[in-house]
Coordinates of C-alpha atoms in Angstrom, one line a residue:
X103 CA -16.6 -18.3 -16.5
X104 CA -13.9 -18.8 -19.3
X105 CA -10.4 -19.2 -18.1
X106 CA -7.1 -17.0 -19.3
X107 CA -4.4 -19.3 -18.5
X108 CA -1.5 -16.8 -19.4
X109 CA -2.7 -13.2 -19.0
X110 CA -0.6 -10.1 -19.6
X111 CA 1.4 -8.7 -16.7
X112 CA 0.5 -5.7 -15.7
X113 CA 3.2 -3.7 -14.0
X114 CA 1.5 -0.6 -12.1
X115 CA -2.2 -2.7 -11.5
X116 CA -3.2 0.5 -9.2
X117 CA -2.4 3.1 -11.8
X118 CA -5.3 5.6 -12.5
X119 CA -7.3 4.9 -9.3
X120 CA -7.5 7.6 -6.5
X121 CA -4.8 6.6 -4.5
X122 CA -2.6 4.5 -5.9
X123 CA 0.4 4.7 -3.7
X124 CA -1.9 4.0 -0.8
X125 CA -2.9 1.1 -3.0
X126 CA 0.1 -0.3 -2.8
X127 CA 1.3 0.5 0.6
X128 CA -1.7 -1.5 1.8
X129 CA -1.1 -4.2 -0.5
X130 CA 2.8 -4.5 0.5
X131 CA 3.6 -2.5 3.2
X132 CA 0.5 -2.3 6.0
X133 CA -0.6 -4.8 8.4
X134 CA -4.2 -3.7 9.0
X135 CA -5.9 -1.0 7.5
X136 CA -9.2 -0.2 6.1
X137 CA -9.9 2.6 3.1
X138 CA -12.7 4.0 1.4
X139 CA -14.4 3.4 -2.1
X140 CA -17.2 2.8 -3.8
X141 CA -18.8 1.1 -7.3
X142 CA -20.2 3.3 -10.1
X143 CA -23.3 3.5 -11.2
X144 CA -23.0 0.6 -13.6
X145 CA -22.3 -1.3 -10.9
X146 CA -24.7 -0.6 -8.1
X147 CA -22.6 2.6 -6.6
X148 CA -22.0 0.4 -3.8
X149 CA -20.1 1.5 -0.6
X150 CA -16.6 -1.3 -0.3
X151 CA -14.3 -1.0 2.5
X152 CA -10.9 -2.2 1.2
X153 CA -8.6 -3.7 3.8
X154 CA -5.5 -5.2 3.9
X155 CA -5.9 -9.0 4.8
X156 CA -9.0 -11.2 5.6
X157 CA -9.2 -14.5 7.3
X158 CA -8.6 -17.7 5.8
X159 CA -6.7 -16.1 2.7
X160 CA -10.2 -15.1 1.6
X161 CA -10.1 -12.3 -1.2
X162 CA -13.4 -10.6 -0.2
X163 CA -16.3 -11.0 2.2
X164 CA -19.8 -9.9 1.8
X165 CA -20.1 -9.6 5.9
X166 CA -23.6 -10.3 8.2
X167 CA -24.3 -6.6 7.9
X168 CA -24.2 -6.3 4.3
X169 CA -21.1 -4.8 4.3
X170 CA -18.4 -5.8 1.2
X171 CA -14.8 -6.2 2.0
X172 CA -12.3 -6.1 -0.6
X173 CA -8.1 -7.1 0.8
X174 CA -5.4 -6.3 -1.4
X175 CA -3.4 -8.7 0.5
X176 CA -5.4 -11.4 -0.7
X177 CA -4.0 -14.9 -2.8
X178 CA -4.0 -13.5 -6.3
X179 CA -2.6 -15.5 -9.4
X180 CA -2.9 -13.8 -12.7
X181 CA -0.7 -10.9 -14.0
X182 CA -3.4 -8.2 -13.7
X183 CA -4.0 -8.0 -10.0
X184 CA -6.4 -5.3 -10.4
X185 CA -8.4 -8.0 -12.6
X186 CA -8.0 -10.3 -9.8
X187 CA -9.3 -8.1 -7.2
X188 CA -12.3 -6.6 -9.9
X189 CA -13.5 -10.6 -9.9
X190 CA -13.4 -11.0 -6.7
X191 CA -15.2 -7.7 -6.1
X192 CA -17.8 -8.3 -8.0
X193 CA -18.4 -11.9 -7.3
X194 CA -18.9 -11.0 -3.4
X195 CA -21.8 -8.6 -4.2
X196 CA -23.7 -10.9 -5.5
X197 CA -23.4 -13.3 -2.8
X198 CA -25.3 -13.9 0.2
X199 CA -24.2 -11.7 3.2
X200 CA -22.3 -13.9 5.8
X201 CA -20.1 -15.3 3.0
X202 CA -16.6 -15.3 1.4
X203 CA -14.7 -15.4 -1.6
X204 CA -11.9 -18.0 -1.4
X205 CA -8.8 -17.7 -3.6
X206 CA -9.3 -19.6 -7.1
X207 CA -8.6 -19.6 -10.4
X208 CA -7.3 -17.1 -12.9
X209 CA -10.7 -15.1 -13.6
X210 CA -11.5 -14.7 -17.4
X211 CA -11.9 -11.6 -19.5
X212 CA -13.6 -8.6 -17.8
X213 CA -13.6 -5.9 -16.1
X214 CA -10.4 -4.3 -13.5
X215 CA -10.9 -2.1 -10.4
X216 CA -10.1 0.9 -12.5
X217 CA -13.5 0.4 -14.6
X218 CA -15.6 -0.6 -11.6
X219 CA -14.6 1.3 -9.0
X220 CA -16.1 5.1 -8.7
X221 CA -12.7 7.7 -9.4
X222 CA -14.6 10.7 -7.3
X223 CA -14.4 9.3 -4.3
X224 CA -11.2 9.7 -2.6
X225 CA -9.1 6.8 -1.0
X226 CA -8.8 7.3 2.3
X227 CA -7.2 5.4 4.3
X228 CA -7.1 4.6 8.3
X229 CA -4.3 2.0 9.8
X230 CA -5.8 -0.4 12.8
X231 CA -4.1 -2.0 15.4
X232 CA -6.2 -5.1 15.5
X233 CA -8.4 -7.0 12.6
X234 CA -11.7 -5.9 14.3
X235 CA -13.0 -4.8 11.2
X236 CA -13.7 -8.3 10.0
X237 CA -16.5 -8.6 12.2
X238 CA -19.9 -6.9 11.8
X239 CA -20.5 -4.4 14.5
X240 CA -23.1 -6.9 16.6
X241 CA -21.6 -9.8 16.1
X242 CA -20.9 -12.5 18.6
X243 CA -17.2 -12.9 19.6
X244 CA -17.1 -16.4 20.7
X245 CA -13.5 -17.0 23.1
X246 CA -12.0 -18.8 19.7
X247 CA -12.5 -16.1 17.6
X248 CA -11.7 -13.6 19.8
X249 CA -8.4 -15.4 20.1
X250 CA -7.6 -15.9 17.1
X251 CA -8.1 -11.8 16.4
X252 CA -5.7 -10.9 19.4
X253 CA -3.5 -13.5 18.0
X254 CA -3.5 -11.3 14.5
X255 CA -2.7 -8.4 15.7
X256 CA 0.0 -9.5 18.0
X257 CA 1.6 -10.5 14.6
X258 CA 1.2 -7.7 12.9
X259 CA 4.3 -4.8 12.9
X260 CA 2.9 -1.6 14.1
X261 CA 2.3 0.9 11.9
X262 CA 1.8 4.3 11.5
X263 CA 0.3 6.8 9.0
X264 CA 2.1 9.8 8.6
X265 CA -0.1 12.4 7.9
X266 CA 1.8 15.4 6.5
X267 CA 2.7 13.9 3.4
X268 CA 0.8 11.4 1.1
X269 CA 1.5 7.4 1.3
X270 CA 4.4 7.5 4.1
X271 CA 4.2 5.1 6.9
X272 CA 6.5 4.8 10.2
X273 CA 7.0 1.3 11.4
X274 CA 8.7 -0.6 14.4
X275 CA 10.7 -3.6 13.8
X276 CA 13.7 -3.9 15.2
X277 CA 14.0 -0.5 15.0
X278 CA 11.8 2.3 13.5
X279 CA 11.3 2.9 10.0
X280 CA 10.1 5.0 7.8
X281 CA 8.6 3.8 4.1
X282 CA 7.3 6.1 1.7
X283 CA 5.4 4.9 -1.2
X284 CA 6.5 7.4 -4.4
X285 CA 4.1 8.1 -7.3
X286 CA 6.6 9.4 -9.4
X287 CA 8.7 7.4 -12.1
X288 CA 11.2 5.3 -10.6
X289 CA 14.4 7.1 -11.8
X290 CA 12.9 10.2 -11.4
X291 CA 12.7 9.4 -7.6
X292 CA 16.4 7.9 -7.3
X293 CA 18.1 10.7 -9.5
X294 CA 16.3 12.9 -6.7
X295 CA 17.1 11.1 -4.1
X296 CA 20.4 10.8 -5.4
X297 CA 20.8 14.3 -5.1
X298 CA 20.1 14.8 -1.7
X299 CA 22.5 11.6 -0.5
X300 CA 25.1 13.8 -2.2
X301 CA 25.2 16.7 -0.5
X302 CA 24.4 14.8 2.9
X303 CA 20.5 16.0 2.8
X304 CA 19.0 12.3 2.4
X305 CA 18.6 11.8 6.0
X306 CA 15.4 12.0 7.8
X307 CA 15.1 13.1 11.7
X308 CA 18.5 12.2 12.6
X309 CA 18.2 8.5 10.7
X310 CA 19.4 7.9 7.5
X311 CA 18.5 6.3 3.9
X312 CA 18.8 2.9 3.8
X313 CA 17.6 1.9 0.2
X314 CA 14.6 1.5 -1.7
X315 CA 12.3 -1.5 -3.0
X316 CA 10.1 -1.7 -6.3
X317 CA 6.1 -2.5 -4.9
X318 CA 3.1 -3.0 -8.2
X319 CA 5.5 -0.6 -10.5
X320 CA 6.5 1.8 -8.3
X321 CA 9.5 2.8 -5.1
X322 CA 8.8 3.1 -1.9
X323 CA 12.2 4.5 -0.3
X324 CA 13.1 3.6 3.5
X325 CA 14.6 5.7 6.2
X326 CA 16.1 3.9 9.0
X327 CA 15.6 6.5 12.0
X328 CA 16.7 6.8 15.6
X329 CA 15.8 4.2 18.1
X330 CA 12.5 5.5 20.2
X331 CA 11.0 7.9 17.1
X332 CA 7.7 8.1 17.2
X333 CA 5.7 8.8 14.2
X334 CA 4.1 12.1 16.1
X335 CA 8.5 12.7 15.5
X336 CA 8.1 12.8 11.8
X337 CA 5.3 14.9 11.2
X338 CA 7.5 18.0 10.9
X339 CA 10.6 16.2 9.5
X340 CA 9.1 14.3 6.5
X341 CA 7.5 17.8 5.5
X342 CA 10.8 19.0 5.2
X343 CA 12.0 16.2 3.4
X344 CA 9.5 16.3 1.1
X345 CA 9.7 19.8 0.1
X346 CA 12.9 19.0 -0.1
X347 CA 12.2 16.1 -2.6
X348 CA 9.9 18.2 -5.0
X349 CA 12.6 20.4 -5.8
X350 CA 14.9 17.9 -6.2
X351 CA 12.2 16.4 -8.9
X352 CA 11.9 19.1 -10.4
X353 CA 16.2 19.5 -11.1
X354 CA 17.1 18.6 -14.8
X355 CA 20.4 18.8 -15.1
X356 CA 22.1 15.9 -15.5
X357 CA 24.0 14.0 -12.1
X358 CA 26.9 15.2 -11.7
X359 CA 29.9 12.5 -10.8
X360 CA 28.9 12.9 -6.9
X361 CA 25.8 12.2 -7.1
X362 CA 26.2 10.0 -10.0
X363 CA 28.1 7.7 -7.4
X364 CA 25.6 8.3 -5.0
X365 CA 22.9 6.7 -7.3
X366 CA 25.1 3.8 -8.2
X367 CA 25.2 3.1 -4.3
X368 CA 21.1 3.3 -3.9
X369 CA 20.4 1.1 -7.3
X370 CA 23.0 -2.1 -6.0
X371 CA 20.3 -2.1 -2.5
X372 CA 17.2 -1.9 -4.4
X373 CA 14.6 -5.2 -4.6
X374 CA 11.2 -5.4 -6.3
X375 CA 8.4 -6.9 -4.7
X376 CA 5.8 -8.9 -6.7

């Protein structure tokens, strides 16, 4: 396969897929999670499971049971991740079930995930507490292996899907969090956001707005919330919040010098993640 040693960089790589802030919360922001998709026609309308990570930094694994595993999370090195993660798509349905596609090289000229992958069906996503989901359901769990899972998933932060609202996930760290993966332009969400931190009605279930970080083109704000809250606690609160969002979109009149300040404050936190 011909090599593109300097290929354009593509800023929003999940833009036009179903999805695409789940996209990238699985690709930045979730430990362990599993989604639905399938080919087209042209190629094969195969069932794939996308997931987060595989073992051994592989990108995706055609598994003992026939089943193909795409992670997002995988060792990617061009500027077009989804024409990393189209090569390696389609290079593991050709292989032999029971094997894996390893990191490589920059893959040449072809096709992305938005060409191969079938826009009808939806992206659905469900977060795991353990990396079971590498395994085919039969498959012999020798005690190394089996260790090496639990050893995964004590490593991994646990994670929530909030299921009120599209793309939002509670986590525990140190604390809980909340990060919520936006679709809309970037200043679009701050100048809204923006509004809300100026008349005091950022917050979220008794935590507060902490920032924002850039993830494949778009901005996933974060609310740091109460120690002990459950994600079952933001069911109700993040509906709130994000009717209270829309409307906020939806203002056009300029910021006024309040929440102008108020925007300056959220910009100086922001990072971008790559």
């Amino acid at each position: 396969m011909a090599k593109n040693p300097s290929p354009d960089f593509v800023l929003r790589p999940f833009e036009g897929l179903p999805g695409e802030t789940d996209w990238v919360a699985m690709r930045e922001i979730v430990p362990s999670a599993t989604a639905t998709a399938r080919t087209t026609a042209e190629y094969g309308a195969r069932d794939v499971t996308v997931v987060t990570l595989l073992p051994g930094a592989w990108t995706a694994l055609h598994r003992t049971d026939g089943a193909v595993l795409l992670a997002v999370q995988g060792i990617v090195g061009s500027g077009d991740v989804s024409r990393d993660l189209a090569a390696a798509l389609l290079e593991a349905l050709e292989l032999e079930p029971g094997t894996a596609v390893e990191a490589g090289g920059l893959p040449g000229e072809g096709p992305r995930l938005q060409d191969v992958l079938d826009p009808d069906v939806p992206f659905e996503v469900t977060v795991h507490d353990t990396f079971d989901y590498w395994l085919a359901p039969d498959a012999d769990v020798d005690p190394e292996l089996k260790q090496n899972l639990e050893d995964a998933a004590d490593g991994a932060i646990p994670t929530v899907k909030v299921s009120t609202v599209e793309s939002a996930y509670w986590c525990r760290m140190t604390r809980e969090f909340l990060r919520w993966a936006r679709p809309e332009p970037e200043d679009d969400v701050i100048d809204a956001i923006s509004r809300l931190h100026a008349k005091r009605e950022s917050g979220l279930a008794g935590g507060r707005f902490v920032g924002a970080f850039r993830a494949s083109g778009l901005v996933v704000p974060v609310w740091e919330l109460p120690k002990g809250t459950t994600a079952e606690d933001l069911e109700g609160p993040v509906a709130e919040l994000g009717e209270k969002l829309t409307k906020a979109l939806s203002t056009t009149e300029p910021l006024d010098a309040n929440e102008r300040r108020a925007r300056a404050g959220i910009v100086s936190r922001q990072v971008t993640l790559r």
